[in-house]
PDB file of C-alpha atoms in Angstrom:
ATOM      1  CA  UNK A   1      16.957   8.696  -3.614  1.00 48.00           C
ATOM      2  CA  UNK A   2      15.668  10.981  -0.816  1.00 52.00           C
ATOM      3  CA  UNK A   3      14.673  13.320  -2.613  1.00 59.00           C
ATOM      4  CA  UNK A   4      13.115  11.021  -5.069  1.00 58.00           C
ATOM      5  CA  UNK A   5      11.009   9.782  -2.221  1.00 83.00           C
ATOM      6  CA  UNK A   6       9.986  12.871  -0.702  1.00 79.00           C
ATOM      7  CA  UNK A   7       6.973  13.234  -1.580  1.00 81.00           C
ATOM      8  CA  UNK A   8       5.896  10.107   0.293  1.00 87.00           C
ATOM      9  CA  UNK A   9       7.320  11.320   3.573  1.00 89.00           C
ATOM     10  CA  UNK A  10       4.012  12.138   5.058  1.00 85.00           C
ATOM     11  CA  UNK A  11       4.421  10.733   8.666  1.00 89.00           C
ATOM     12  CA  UNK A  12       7.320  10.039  11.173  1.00 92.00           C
ATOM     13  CA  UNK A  13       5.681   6.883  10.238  1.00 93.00           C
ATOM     14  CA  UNK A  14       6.618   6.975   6.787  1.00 93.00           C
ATOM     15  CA  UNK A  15       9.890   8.909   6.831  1.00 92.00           C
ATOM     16  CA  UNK A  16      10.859   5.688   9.525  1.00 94.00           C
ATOM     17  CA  UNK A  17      10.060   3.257   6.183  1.00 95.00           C
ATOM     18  CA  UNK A  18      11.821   5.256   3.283  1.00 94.00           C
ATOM     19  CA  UNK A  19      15.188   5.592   5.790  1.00 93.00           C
ATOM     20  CA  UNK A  20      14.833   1.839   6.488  1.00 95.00           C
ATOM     21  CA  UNK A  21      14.173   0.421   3.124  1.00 96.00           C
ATOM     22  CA  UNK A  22      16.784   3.425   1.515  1.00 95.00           C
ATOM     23  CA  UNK A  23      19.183   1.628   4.158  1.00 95.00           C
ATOM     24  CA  UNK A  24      18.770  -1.834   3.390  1.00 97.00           C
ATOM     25  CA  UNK A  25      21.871  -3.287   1.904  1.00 96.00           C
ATOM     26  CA  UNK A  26      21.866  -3.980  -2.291  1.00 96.00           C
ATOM     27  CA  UNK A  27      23.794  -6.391  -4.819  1.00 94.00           C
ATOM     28  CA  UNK A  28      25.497  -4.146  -7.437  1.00 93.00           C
ATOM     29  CA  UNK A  29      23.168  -2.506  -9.722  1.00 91.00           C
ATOM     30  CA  UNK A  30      19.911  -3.441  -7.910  1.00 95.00           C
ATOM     31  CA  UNK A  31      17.646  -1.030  -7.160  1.00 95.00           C
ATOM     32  CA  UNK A  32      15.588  -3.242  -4.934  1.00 97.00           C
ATOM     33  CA  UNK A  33      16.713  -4.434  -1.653  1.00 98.00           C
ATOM     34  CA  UNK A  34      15.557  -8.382  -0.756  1.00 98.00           C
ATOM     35  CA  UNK A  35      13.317  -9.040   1.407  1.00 97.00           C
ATOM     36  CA  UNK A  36      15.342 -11.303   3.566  1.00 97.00           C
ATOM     37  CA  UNK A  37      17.451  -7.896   4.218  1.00 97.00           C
ATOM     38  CA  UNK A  38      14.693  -6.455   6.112  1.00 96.00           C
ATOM     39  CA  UNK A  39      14.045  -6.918   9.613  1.00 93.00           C
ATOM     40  CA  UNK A  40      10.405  -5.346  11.012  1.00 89.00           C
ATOM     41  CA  UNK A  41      11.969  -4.736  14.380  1.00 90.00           C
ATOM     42  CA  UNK A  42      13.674  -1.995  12.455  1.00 93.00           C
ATOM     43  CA  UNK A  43      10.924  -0.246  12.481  1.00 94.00           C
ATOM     44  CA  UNK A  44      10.497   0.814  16.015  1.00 93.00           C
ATOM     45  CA  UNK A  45       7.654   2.035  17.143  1.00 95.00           C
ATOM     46  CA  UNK A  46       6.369   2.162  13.804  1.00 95.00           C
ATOM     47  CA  UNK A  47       5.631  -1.755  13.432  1.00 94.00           C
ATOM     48  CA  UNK A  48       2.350  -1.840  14.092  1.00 93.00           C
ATOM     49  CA  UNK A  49       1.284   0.067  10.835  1.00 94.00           C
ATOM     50  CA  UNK A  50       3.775  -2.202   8.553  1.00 95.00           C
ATOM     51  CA  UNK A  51       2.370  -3.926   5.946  1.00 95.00           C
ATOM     52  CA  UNK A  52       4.066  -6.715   4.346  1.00 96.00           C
ATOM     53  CA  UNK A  53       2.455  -8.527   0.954  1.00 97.00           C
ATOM     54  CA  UNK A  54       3.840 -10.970  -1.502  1.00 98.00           C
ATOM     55  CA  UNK A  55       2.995 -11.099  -4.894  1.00 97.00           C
ATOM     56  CA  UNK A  56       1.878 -15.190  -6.326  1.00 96.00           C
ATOM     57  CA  UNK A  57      -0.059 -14.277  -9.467  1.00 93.00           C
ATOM     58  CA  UNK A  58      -1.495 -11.554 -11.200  1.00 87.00           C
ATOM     59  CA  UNK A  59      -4.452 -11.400  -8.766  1.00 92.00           C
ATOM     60  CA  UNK A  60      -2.943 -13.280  -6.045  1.00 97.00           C
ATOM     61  CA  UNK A  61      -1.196 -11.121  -3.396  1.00 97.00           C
ATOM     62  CA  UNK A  62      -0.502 -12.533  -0.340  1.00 98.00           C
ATOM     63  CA  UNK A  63      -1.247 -10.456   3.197  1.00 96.00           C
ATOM     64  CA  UNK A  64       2.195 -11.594   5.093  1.00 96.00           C
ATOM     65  CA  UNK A  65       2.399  -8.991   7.878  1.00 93.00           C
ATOM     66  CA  UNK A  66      -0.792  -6.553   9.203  1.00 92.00           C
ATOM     67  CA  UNK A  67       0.449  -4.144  11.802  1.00 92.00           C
ATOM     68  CA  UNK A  68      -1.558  -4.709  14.881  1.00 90.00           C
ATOM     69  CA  UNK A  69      -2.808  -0.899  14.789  1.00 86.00           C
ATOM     70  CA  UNK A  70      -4.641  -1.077  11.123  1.00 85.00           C
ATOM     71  CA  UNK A  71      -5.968  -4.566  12.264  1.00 84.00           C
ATOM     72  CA  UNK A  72      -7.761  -2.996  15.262  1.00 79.00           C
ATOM     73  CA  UNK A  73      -9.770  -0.865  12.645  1.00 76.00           C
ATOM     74  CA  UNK A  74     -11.276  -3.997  10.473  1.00 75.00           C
ATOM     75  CA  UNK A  75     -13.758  -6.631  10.910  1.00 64.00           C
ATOM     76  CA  UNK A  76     -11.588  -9.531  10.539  1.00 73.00           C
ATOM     77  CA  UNK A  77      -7.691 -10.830  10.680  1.00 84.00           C
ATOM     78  CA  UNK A  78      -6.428 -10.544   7.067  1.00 90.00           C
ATOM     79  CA  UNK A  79      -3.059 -11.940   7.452  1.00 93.00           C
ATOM     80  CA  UNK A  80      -2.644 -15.239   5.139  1.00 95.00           C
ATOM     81  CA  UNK A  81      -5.657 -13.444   2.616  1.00 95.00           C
ATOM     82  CA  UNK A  82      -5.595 -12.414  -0.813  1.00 97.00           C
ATOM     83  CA  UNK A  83      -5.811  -8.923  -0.816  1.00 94.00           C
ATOM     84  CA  UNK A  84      -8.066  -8.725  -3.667  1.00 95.00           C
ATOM     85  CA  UNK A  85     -10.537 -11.378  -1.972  1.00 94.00           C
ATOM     86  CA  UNK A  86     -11.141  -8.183   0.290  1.00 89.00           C
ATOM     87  CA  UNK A  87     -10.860  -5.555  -2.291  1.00 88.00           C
ATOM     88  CA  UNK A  88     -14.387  -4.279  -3.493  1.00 85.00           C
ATOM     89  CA  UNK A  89     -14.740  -5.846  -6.750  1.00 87.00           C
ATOM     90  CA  UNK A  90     -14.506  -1.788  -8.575  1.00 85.00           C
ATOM     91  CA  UNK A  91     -11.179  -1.724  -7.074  1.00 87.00           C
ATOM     92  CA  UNK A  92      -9.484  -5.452  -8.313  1.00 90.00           C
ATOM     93  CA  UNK A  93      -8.550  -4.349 -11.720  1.00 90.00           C
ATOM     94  CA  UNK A  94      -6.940  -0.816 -10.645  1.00 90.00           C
ATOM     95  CA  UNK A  95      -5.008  -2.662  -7.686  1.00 92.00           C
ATOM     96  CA  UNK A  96      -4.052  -5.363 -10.225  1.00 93.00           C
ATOM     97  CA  UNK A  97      -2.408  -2.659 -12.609  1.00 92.00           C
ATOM     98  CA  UNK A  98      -0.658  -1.084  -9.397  1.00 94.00           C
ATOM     99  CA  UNK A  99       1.161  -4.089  -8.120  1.00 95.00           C
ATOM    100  CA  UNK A 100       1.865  -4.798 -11.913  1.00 94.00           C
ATOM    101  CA  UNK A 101       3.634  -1.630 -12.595  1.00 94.00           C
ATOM    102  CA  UNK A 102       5.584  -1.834  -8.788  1.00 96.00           C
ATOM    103  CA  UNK A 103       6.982  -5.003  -9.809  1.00 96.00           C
ATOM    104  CA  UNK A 104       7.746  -4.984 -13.352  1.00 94.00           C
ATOM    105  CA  UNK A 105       9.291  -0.943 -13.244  1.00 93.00           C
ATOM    106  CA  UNK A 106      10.171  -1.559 -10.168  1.00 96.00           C
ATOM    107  CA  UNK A 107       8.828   1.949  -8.510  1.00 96.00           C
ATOM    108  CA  UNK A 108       7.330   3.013  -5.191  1.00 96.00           C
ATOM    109  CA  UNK A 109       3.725   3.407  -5.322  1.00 95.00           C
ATOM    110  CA  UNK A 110       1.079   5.100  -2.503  1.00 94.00           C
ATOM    111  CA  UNK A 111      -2.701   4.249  -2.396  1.00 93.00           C
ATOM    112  CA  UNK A 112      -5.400   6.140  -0.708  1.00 91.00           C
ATOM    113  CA  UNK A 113      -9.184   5.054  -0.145  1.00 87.00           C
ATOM    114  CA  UNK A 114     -11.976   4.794   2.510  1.00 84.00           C
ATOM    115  CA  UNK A 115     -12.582   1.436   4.358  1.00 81.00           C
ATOM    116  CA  UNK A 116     -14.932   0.537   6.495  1.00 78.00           C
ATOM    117  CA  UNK A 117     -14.429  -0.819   9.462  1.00 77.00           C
ATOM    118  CA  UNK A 118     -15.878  -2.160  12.692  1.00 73.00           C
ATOM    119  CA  UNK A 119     -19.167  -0.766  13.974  1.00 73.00           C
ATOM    120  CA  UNK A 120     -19.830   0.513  10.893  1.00 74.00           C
ATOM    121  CA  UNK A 121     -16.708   3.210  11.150  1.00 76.00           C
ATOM    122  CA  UNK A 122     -15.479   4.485   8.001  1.00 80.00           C
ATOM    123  CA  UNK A 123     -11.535   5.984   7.764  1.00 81.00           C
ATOM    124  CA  UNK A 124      -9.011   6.488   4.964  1.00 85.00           C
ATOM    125  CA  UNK A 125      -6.131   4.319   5.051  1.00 88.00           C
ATOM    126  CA  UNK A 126      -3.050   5.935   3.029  1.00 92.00           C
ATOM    127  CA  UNK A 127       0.154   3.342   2.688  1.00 94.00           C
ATOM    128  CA  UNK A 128       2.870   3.565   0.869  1.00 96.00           C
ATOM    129  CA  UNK A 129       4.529   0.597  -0.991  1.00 97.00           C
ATOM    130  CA  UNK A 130       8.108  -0.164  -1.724  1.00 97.00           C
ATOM    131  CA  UNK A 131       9.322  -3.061  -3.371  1.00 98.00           C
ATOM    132  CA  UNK A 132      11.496  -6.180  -2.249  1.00 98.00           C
ATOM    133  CA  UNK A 133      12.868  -8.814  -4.083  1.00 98.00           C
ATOM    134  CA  UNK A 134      13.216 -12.474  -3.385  1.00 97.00           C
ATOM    135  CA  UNK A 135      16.786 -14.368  -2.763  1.00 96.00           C
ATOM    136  CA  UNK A 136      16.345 -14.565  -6.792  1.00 96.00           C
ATOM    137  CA  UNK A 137      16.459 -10.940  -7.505  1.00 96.00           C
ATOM    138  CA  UNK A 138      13.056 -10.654  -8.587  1.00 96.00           C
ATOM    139  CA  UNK A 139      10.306  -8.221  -7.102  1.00 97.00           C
ATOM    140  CA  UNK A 140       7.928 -10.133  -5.222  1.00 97.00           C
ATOM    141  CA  UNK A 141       7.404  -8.053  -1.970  1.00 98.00           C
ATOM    142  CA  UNK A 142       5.724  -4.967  -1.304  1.00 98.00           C
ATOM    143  CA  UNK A 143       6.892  -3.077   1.842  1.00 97.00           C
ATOM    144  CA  UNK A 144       3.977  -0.913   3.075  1.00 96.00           C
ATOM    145  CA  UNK A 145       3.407   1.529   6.156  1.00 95.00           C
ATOM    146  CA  UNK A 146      -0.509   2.488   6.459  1.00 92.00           C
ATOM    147  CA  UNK A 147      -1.654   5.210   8.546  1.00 90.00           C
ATOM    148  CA  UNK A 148      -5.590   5.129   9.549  1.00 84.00           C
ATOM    149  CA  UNK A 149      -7.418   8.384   9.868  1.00 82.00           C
ATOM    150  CA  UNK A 150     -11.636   8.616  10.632  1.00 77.00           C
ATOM    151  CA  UNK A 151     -13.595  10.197   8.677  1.00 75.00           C
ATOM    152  CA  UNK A 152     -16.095  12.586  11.014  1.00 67.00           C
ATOM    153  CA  UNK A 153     -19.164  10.798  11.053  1.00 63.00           C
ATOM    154  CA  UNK A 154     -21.036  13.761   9.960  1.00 58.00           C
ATOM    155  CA  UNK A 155     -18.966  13.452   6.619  1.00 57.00           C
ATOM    156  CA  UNK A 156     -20.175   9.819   5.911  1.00 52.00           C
ATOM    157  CA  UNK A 157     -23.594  10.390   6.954  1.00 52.00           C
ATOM    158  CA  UNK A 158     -24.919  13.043   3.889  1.00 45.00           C
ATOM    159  CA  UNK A 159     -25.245  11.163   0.680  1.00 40.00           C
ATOM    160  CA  UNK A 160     -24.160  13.393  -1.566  1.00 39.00           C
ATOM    161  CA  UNK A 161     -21.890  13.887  -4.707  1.00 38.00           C
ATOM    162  CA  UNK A 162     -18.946  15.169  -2.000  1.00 41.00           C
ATOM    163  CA  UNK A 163     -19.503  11.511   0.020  1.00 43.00           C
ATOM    164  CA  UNK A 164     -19.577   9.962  -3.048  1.00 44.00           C
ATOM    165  CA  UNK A 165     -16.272  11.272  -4.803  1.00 44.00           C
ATOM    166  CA  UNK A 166     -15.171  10.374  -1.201  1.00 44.00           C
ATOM    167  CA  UNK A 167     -15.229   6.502  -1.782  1.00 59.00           C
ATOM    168  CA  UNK A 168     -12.660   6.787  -4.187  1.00 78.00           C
ATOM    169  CA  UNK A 169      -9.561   5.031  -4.720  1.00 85.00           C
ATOM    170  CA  UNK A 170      -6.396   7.060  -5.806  1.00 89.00           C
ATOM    171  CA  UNK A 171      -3.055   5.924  -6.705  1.00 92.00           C
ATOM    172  CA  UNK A 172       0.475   7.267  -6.872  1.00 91.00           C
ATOM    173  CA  UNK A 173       3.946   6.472  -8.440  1.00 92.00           C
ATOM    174  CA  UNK A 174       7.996   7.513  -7.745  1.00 92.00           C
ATOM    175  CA  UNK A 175      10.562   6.395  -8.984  1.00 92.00           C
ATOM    176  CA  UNK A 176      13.281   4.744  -7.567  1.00 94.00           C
ATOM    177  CA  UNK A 177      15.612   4.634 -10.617  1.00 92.00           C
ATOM    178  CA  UNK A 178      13.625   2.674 -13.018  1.00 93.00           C
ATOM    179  CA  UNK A 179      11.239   5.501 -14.032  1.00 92.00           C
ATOM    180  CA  UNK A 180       7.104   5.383 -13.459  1.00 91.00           C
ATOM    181  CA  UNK A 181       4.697   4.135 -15.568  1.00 89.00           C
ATOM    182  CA  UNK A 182       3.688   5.866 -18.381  1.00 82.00           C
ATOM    183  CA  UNK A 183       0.324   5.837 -18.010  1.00 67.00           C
ATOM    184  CA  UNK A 184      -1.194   9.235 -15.855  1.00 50.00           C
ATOM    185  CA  UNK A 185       0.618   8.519 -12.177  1.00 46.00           C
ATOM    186  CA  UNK A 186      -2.391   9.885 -10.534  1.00 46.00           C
ATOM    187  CA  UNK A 187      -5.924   8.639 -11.588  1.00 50.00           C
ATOM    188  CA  UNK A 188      -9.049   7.226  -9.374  1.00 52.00           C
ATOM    189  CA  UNK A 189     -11.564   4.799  -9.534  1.00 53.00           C
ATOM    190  CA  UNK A 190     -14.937   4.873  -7.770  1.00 52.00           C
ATOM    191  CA  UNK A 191     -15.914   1.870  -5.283  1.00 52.00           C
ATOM    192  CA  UNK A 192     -18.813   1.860  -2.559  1.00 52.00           C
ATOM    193  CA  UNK A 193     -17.525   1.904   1.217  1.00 47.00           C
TER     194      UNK A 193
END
């Protein structure tokens, strides 16, 4: 499974993640640790980019855990939200699919877009997802680490078809065992920041 994952090993950050969750103790033939195996202390140093969100409904997914270093980039506390309550309405369906195809495959999934945050600061917040299942076996967790990087102001300030492609959303798959979807694992959808 390393290898499998390595192209999501971006960051001590995320390395710190994969090891965990690859780590995490499994029932025979699962390919998805549970949730309760996980413990967020395990992630050092690391914690305060976790992410931790539980999936209730199609377009219901819980924000359970916000590392306190992506918090200090947005307006508001988002743990106990919906995530797609937040999402910009362009993005709902495309997020909707994601956490679809991470919990029916199950597969590891990354997602990349621009947010803006306070004082009018735009960055790009990359996170990769990994999937945990409840005490029943079933995928209902995603595992996340998010790393935050500005964008230089002088990038957000020309309006142009550069700034524009820019305030896209683009998604990723890799399998863990269970294959990725068949659909293109790459593809983007356009939201304003």
């Amino acid at each position: 499974m390393n290898k499998i994952l390595s192209g999501f090993r971006s960051s001590a950050a995320t390395e710190r993640l994969i090891d965990t969750w690859l780590s995490l103790p499994r029932e025979a033939g699962a390919l998805c640790p549970k949730k309760s195996a996980f413990s967020p202390t395990s992630l050092g140093k690391h914690l305060n980019q976790v992410v931790l969100f539980e999936h209730l409904g199609p377009r219901e997914i819980m924000i359970r855990v916000i590392g306190t270093g992506i918090q200090g980039y947005l307006h508001e506390k988002m743990t106990g939200k919906n995530l797609f309550d937040l999402l910009p309405p362009e993005h709902v369906m495309a997020y909707s699919h994601y956490y679809k195809n991470l919990r029916e495959l199950p597969c590891a999934g990354s997602t990349e877009r621009p947010l803006r945050g306070k004082n009018g600061t735009v960055f790009l917040a990359c996170t990769v997802h990994l999937p945990l299942t409840d005490e029943e076996g079933n995928v209902r967790y995603y595992l996340g680490m998010t790393q935050a990087s500005p964008i230089p102001k002088h990038f957000t300030d020309y309006r142009s078809v550069g700034i524009t492609a820019a305030n896209n959303l683009s998604i990723s798959y890799s399998d863990i065992g269970a294959g990725i979807p068949e659909e293109e694992t790459y593809y983007i959808t356009r939201a304003a920041i």
